[in-house]
Short mmCIF file of C-alpha atoms and ligand atoms in Angstrom, two decimals:
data_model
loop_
_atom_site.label_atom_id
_atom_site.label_comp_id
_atom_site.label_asym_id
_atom_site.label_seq_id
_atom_site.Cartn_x
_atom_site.Cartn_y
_atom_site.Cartn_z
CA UNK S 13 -0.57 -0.83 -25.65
CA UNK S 14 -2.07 1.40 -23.42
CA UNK S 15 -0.26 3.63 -20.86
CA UNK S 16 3.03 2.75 -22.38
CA UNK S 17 6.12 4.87 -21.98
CA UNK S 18 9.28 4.74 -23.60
CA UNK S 19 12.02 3.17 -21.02
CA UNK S 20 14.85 5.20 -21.98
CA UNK S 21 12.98 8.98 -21.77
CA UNK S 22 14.51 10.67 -18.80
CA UNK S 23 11.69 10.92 -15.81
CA UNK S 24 11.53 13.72 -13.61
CA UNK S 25 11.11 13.80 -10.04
CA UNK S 26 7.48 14.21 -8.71
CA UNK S 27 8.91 15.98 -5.64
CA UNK S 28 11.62 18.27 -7.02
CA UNK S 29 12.03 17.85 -10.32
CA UNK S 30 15.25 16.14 -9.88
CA UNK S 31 16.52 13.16 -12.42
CA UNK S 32 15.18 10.24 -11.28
CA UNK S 33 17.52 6.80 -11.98
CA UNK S 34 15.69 3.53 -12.98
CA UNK S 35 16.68 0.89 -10.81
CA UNK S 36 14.28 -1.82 -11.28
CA UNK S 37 11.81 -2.77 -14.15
CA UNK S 38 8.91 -5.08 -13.33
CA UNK S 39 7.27 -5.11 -16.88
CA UNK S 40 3.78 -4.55 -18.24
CA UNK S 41 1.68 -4.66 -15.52
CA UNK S 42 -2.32 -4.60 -14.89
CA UNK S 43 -4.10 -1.97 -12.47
CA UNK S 44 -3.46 -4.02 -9.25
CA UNK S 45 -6.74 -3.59 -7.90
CA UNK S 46 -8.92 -4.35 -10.86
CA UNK S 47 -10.40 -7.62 -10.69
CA UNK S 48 -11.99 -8.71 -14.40
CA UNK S 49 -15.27 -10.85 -14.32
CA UNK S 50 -14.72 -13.91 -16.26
CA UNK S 51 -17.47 -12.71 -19.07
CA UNK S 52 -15.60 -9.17 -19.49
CA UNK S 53 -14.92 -8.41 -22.65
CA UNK S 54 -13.40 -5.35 -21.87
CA UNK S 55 -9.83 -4.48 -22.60
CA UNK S 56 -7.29 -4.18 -19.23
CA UNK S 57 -4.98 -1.60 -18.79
CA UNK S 58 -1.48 -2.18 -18.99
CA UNK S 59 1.25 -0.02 -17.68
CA UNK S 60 5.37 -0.04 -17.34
CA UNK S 61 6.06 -0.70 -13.89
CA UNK S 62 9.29 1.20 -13.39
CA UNK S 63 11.39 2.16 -10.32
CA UNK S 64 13.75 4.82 -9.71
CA UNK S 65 15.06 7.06 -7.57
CA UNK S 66 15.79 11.18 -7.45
CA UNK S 67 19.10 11.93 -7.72
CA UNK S 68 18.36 15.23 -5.90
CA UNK S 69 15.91 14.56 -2.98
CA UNK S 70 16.74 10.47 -2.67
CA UNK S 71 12.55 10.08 -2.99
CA UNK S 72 11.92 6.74 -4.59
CA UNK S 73 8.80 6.44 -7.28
CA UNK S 74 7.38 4.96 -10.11
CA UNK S 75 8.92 6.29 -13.60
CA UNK S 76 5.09 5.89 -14.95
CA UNK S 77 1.82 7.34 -13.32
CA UNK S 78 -1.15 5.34 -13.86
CA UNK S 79 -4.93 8.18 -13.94
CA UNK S 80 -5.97 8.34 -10.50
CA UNK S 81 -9.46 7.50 -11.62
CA UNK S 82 -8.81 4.52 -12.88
CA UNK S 83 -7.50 3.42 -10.11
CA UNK S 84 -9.85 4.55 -7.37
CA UNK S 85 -13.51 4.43 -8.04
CA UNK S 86 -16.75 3.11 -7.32
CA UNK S 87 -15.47 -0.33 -7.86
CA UNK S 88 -12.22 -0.11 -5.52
CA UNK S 89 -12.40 -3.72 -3.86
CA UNK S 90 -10.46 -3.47 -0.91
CA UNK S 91 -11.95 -2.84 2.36
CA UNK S 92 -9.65 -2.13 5.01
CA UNK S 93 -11.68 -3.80 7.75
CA UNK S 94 -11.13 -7.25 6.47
CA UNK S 95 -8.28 -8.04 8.64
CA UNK S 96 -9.15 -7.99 12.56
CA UNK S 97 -5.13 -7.02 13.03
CA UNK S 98 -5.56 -3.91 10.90
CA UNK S 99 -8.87 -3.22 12.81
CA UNK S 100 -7.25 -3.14 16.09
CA UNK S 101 -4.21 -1.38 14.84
CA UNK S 102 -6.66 1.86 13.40
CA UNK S 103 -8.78 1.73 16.89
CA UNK S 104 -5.40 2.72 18.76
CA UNK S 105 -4.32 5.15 16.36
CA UNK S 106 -7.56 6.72 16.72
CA UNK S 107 -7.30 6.37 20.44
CA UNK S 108 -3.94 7.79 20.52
CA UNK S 109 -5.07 10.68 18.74
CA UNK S 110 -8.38 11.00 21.17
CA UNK S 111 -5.66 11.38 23.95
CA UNK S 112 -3.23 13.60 22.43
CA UNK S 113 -3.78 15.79 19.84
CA UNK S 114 -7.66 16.50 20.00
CA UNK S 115 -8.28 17.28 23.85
CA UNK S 116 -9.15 21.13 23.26
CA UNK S 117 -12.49 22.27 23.23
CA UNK S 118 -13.89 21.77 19.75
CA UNK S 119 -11.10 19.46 18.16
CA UNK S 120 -11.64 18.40 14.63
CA UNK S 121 -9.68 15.41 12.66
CA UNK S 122 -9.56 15.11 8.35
CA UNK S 123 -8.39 11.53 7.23
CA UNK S 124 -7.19 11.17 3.45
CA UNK S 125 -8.14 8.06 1.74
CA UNK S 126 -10.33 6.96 4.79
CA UNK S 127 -11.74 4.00 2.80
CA UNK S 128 -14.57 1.98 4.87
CA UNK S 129 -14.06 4.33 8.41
CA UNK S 130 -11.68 1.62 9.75
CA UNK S 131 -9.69 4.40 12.17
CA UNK S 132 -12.66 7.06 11.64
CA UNK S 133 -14.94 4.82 13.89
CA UNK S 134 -13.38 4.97 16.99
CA UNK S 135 -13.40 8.57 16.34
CA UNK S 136 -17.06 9.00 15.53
CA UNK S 137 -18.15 6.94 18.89
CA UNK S 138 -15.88 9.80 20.76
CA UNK S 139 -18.16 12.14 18.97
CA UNK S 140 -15.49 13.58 18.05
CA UNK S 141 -15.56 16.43 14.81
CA UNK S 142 -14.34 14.71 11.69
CA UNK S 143 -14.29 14.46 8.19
CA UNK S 144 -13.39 11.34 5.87
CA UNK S 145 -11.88 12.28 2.28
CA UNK S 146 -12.50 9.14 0.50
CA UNK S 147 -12.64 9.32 -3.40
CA UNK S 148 -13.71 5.67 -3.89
CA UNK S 149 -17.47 6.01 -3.69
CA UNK S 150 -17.93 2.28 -2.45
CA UNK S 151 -15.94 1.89 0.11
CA UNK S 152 -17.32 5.96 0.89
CA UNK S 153 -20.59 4.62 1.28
CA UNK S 154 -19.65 1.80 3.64
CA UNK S 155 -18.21 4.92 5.91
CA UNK S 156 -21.57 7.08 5.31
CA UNK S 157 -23.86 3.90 6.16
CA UNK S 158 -22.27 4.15 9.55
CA UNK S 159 -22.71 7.15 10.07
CA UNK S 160 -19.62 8.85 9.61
CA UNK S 161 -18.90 11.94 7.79
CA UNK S 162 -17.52 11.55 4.42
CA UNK S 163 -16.51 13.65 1.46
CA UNK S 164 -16.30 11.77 -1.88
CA UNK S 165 -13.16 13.30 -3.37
CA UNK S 166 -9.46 13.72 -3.76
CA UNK S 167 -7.38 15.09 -1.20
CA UNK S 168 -5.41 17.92 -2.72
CA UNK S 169 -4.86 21.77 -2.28
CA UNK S 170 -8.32 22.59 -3.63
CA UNK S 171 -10.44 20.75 -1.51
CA UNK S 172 -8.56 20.99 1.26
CA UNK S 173 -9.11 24.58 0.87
CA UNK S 174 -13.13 24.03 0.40
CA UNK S 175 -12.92 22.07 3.84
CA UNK S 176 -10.97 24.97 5.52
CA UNK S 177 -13.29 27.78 4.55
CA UNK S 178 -16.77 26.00 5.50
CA UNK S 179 -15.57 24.17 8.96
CA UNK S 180 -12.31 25.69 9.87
CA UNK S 181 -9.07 24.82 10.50
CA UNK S 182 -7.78 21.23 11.47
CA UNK S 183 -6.13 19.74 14.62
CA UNK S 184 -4.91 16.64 12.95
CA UNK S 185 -4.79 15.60 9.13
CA UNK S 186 -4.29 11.17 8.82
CA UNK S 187 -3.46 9.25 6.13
CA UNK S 188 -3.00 5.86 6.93
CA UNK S 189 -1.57 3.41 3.58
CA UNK S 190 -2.76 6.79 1.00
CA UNK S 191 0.18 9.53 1.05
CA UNK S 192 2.15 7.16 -1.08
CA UNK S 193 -0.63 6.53 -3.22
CA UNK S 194 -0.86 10.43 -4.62
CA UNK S 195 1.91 11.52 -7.20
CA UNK S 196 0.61 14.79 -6.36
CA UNK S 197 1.75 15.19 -3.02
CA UNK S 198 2.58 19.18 -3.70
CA UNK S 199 -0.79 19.71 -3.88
CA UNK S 200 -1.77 17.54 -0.84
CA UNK S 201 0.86 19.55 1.19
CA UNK S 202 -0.48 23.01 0.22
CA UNK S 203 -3.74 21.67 1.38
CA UNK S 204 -2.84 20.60 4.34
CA UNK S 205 -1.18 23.99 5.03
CA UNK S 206 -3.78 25.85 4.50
CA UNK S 207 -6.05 23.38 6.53
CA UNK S 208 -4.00 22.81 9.85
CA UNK S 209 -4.18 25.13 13.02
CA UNK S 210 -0.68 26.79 13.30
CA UNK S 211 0.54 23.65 15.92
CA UNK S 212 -1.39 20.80 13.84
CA UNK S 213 0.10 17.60 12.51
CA UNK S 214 -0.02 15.89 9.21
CA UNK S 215 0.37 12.05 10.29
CA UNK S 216 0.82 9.06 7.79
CA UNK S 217 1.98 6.05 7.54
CA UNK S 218 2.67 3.76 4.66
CA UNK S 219 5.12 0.85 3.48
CA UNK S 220 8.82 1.73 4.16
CA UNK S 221 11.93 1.53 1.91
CA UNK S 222 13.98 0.26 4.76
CA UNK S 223 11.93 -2.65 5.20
CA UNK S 224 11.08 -3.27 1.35
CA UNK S 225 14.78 -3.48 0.85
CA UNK S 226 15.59 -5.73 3.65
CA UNK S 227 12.64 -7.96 3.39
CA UNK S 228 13.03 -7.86 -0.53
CA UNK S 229 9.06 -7.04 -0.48
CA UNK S 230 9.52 -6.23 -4.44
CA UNK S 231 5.59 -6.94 -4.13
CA UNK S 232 4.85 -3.54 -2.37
CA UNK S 233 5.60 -1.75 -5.49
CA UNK S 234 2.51 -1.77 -7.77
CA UNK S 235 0.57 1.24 -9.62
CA UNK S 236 -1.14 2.54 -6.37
CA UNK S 237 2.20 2.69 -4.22
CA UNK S 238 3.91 5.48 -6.29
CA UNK S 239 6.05 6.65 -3.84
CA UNK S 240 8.15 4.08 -1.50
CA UNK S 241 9.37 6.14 1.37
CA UNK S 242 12.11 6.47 3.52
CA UNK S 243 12.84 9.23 6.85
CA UNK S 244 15.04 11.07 4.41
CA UNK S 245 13.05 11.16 1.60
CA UNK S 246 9.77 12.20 3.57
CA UNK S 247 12.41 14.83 5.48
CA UNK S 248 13.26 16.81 2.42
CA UNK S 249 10.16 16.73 0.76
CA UNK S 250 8.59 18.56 4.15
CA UNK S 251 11.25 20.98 4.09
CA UNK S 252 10.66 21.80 0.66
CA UNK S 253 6.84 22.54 1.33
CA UNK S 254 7.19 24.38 4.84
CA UNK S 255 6.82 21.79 7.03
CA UNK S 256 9.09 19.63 9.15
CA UNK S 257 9.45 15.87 9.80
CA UNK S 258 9.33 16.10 13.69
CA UNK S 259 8.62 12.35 14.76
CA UNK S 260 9.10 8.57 13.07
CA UNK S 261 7.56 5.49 14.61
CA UNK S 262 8.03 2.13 12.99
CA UNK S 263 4.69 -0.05 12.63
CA UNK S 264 4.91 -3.89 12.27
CA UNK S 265 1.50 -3.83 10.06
CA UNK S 266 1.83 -4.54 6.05
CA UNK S 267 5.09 -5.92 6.25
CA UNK S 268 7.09 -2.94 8.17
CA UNK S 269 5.76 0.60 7.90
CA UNK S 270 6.79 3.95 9.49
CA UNK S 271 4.59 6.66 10.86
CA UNK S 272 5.73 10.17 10.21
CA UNK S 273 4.55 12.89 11.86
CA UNK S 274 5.15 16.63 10.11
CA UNK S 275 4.42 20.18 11.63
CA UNK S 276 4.89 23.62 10.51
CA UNK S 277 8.25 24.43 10.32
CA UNK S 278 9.85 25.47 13.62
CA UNK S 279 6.45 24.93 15.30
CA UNK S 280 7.56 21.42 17.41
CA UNK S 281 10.77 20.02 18.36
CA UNK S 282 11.89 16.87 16.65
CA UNK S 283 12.11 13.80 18.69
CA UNK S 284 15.09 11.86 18.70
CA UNK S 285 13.62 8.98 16.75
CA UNK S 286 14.04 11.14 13.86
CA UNK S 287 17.87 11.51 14.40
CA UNK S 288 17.96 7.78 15.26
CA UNK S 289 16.12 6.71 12.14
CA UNK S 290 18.03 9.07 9.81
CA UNK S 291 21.22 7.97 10.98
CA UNK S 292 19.94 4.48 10.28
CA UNK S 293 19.17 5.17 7.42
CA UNK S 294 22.53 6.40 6.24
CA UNK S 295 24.61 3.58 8.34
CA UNK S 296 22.95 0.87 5.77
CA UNK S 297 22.39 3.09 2.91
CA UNK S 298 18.97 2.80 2.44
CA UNK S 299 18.33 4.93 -0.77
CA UNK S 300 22.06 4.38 -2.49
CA UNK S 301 21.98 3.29 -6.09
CA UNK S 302 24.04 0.04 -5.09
CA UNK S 303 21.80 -0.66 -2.09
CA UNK S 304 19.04 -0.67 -4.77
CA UNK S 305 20.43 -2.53 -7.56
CA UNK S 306 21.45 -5.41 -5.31
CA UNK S 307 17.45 -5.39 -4.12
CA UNK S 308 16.95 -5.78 -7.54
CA UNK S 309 19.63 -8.69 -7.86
CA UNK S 310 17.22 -10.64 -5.43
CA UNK S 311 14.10 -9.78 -6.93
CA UNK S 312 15.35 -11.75 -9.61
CA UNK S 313 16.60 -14.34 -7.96
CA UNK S 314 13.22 -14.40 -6.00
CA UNK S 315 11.48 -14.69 -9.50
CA UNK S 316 13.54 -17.88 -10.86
CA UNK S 317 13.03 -19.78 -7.47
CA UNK S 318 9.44 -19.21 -6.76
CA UNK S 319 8.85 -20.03 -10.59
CA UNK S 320 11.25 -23.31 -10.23
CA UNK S 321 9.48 -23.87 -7.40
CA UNK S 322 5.77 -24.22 -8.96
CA UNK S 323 7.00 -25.77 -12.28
CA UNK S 324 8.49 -28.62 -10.16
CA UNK S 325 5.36 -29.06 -8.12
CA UNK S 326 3.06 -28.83 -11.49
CA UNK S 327 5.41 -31.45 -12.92
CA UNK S 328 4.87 -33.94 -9.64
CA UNK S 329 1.35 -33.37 -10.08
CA UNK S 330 1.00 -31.27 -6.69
CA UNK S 331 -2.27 -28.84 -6.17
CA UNK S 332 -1.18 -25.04 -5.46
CA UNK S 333 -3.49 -22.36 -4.59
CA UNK S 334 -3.03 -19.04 -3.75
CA UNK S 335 -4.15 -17.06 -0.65
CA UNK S 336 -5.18 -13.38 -0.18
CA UNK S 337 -5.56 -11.82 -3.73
CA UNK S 338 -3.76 -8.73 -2.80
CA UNK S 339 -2.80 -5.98 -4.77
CA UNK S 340 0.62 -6.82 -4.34
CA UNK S 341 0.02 -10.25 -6.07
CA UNK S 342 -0.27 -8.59 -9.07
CA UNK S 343 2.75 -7.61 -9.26
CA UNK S 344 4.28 -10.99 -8.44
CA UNK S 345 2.02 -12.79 -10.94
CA UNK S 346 2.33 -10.34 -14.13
CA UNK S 347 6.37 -10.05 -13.07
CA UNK S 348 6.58 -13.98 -13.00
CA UNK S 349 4.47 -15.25 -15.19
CA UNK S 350 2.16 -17.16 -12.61
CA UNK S 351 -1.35 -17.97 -14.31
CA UNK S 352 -3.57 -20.98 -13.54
CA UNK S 353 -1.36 -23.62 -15.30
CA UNK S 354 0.55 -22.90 -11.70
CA UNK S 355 -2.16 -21.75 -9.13
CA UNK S 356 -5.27 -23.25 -9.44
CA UNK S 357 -7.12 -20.61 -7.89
CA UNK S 358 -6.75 -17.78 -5.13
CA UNK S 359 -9.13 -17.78 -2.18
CA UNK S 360 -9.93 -14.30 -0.58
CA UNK S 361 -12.53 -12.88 1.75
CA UNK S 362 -13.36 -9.79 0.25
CA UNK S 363 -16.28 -10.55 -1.42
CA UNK S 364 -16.13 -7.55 -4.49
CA UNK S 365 -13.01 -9.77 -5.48
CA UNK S 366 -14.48 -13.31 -5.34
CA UNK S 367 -15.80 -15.12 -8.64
CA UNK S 368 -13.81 -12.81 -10.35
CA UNK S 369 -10.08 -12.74 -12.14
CA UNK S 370 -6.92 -12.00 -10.78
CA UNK S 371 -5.47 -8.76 -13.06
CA UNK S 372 -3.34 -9.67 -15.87
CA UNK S 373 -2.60 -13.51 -15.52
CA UNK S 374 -6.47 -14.29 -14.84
CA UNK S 375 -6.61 -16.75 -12.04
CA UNK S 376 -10.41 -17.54 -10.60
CA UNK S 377 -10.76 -15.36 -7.13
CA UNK S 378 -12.92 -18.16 -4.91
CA UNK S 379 -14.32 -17.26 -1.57
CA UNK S 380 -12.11 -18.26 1.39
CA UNK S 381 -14.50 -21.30 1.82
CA UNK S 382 -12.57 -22.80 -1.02
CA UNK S 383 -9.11 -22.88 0.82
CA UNK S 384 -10.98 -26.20 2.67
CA UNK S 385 -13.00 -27.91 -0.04
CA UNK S 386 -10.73 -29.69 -0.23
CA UNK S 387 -7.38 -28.06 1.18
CA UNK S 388 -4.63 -28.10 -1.31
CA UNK S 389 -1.25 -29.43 -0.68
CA UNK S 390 0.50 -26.18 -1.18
CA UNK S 391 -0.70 -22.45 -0.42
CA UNK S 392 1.54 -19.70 -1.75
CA UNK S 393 0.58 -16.76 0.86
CA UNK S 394 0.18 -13.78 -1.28
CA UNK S 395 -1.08 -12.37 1.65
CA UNK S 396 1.95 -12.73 3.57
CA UNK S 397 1.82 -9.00 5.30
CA UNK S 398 -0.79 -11.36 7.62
CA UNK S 399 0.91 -14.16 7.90
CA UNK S 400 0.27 -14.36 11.89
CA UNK S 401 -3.38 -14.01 11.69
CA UNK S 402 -3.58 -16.44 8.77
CA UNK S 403 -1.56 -19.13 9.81
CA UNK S 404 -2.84 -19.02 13.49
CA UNK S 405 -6.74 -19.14 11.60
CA UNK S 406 -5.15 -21.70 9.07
CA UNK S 407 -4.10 -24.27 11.43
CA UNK S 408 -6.02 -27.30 10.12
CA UNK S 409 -4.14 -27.02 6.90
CA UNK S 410 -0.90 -27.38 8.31
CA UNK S 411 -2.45 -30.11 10.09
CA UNK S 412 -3.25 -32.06 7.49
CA UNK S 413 -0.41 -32.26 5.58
CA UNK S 414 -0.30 -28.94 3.78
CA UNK S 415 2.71 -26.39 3.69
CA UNK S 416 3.13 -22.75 3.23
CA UNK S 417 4.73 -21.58 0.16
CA UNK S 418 6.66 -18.03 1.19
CA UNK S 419 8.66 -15.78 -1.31
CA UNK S 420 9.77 -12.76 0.83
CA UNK S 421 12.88 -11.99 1.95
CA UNK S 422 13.66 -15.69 -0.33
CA UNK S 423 11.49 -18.05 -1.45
CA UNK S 424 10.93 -21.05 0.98
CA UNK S 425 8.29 -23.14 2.08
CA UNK S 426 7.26 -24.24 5.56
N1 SAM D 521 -6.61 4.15 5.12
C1 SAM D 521 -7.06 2.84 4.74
C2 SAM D 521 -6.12 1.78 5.25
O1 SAM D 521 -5.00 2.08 5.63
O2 SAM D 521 -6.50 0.60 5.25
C3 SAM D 521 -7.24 2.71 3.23
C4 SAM D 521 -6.00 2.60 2.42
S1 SAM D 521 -6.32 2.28 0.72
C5 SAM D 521 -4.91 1.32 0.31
C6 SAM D 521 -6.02 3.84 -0.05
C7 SAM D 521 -7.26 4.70 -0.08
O3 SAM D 521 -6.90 6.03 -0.47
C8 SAM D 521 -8.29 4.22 -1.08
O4 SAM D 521 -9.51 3.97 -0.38
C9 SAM D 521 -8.39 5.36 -2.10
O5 SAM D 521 -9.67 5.51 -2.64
C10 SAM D 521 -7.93 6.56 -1.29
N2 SAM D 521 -7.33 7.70 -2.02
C11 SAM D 521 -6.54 7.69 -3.10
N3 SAM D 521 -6.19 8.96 -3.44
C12 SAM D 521 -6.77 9.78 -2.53
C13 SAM D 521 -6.77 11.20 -2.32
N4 SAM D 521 -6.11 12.05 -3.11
N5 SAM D 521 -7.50 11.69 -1.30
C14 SAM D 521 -8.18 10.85 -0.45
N6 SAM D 521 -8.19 9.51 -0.59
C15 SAM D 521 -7.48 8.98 -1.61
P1 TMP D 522 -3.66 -6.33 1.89
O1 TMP D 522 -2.40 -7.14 1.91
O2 TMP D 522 -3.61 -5.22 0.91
O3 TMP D 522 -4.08 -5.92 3.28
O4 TMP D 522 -4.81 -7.29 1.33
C1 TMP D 522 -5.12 -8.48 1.98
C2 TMP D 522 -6.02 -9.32 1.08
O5 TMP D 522 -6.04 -10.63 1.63
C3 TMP D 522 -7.45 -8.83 1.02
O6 TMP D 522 -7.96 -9.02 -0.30
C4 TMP D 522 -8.18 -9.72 2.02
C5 TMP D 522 -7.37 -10.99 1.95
N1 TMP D 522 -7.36 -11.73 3.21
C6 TMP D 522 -7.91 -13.02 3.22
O7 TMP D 522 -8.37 -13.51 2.19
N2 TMP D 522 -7.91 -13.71 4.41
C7 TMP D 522 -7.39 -13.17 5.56
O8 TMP D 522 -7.42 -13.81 6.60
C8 TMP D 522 -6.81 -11.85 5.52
C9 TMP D 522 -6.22 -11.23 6.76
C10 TMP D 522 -6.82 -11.17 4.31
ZN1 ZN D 523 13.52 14.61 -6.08
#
């Protein structure tokens, strides 16, 4: 089996080299984001998806890395401008930005993992200096066709380094859904060091432990998120690399995110939210081993319901389909066992995923026309990180007779 590792080796930390304690095990998993056409005759890759968490520095990660290229490429199917919520979300952070950080004379902005220039945009119409670091030529290209200035590659110390010496130093580095992507965030940190003016700002935001835990999204944690973060987590691994965690804002997008913001060390004063969220943090014991194996308790639990819950349904005959073919659904559907004895099909709008195969279990991706022709009695909502903007778009369903079939924090159906 490819990519296999053997459960009981110890793991070290990708931060500190810490021992890192195996929590949760989610089985042989497919690359999340790798969508098989029904006439491939290819072989998929199959990883252990393993979770633990450092002993030393509290960081939470995968206990198996999956290559970065074969996970980001010229295939990589998702665009980030799909979902009108996310659009509007990027356009303010950009805006934000416009009003804060890069009012001098000549500011320039670097996103990592800018994907199809969903925040760079709003940035470009300022005419604004920027650069896009997006490795996945693709959804690169999408950027480039409008115009925006893109570097196909990976963000680490390196290139970062190439992009210093040929345009100069940074106001503000981004990553938006893409710092916990990169096991190699050493690298990524020396680069933005050496990239940054002496006051800049490394902002990113990306799925948070605190809300994984207490929402029991198990399906955040695939091959791409490596690292699940948390204030204190993200707090040491600054120190450790010169900088310093001096702001935290929770975001409502992608199921509950935060938004850390890291200078220089000593070069800005934290804010208070940083207190306020560490303390947090420590009140409900966020990253403690017993926090972490009951999570794991209800993952489990979450698995025998939603499973119970489809058999039965099968058994009475009932049509299921699946909506949103997210990345996290691989996760669910490998960890499960969900194939198309359960769902019939998933509908999505991205069209590089439609008429193809979900990863692993193989369930036909159909165009979001599908959902309607006719609609099904049950939908289970992979994508349920948009629930709002799906159910408010989905009303008709509801309206004739069908019901929503929900498995975060439990599984329930409305
Ligand atoms: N920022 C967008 C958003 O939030 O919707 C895209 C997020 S997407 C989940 C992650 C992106 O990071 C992918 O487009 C991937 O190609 C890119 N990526 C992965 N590793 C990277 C690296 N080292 N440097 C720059 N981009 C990277
Ligand atoms: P995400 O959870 O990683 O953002 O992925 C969302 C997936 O769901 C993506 O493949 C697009 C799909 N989607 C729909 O099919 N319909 C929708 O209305 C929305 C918002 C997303
Ligand atoms: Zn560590």
């Amino acid at each position: 089996m490819p990519g296999a590792t053997d459960a009981t080796a110890p793991v070290s930390c990708r931060i500190c080299d810490g021992d890192v304690e195996e929590f949760l095990d989610l089985g042989r998993q497919p690359l999340s984001d790798r969508f098989p056409a029904p006439d491939d005759e290819g072989e998929e890759f199959f990883y252990r998806l393993g979770v633990g968490r450092c002993r030393t520095c509290t960081m939470v990660q995968l206990t198996e890395e999956v290559p970065r290229h074969l996970m980001f490429h010229e295939d990589y199917p998702y665009h980030s401008s799909g979902s009108s919520v996310m659009r509007e979300h990027f356009a303010k952070a950009a805006q934000r930005f416009l009003a804060t950080e890069l009012t001098g004379p000549d500011p320039f902005v670097v996103e990592v993992g800018c994907n199809d220039g969903i925040m760079l945009g709003t940035i470009q119409a300022a005419g604004v200096r920027h650069l896009g670091f997006e490795p996945s030529t693709g959804v690169a290209e999408v950027a480039r066709s409008k115009g925006m200035r893109i570097r196909t590659d990976f963000f680490e110390a390196a290139t970062a380094m190439e992009v210093r010496a040929a345009e100069g130093p940074a106001d503000v580095i981004y990553a938006a859904n893409t710092m916990c992507h990169i096991p190699y965030l050493e690298s990524v940190l020396k680069g933005a060091d050496a990239l940054l003016t002496p006051d800049g700002v490394f902002v990113f935001e990306d799925p948070y432990l605190g809300d994984i835990v207490a929402k029991n999204s198990f399906d955040q944690i695939y091959d791409e998120h490596f690292y699940l973060f948390s204030a204190g987590s993200v707090r040491a691994m600054a120190e450790r690399f010169g900088f310093e965690l001096v702001d935290v804002e929770r975001l409502p997008v992608h199921g509950g995110e935060v938004r850390y913001t890291l200078a220089r060390g000593g070069a800005r004063t934290p804010t208070a939210a940083v207190g306020r969220l560490l303390a947090d943090e420590r009140d409900r014991k966020v990253t403690d081993l017993a926090s972490l194996r009951a999570f794991t308790a209800d993952v489990h639990k979450i698995r025998d319901d939603l499973v119970a819950l489809l058999e039965r349904l099968r058994a009475e005959g009932r049509r299921v389909v699946g909506y949103g073919a997210t990345a996290k659904s691989a996760t669910v559907t490998n960890f499960c066992g969900i194939g198309p004895d359960l769902v019939s099909f998933v509908c999505d709008t991205t069209p590089s995923k439609q008429n193809r195969l979900t990863p692993g279990r193989h369930i036909p991706v159909r165009p979001a026309a599908a959902f309607s022709d006719p609609y099904p009695d049950y939908a289970l909502l992979f994508a349920w990180n948009h629930a709002e903007e799906i159910i408010a778009k989905e009303q008709e369903f509801q309206q004739s007779g069908g019901r929503w079939i929900r498995y975060v924090p439990e599984v329930h159906v409305t």
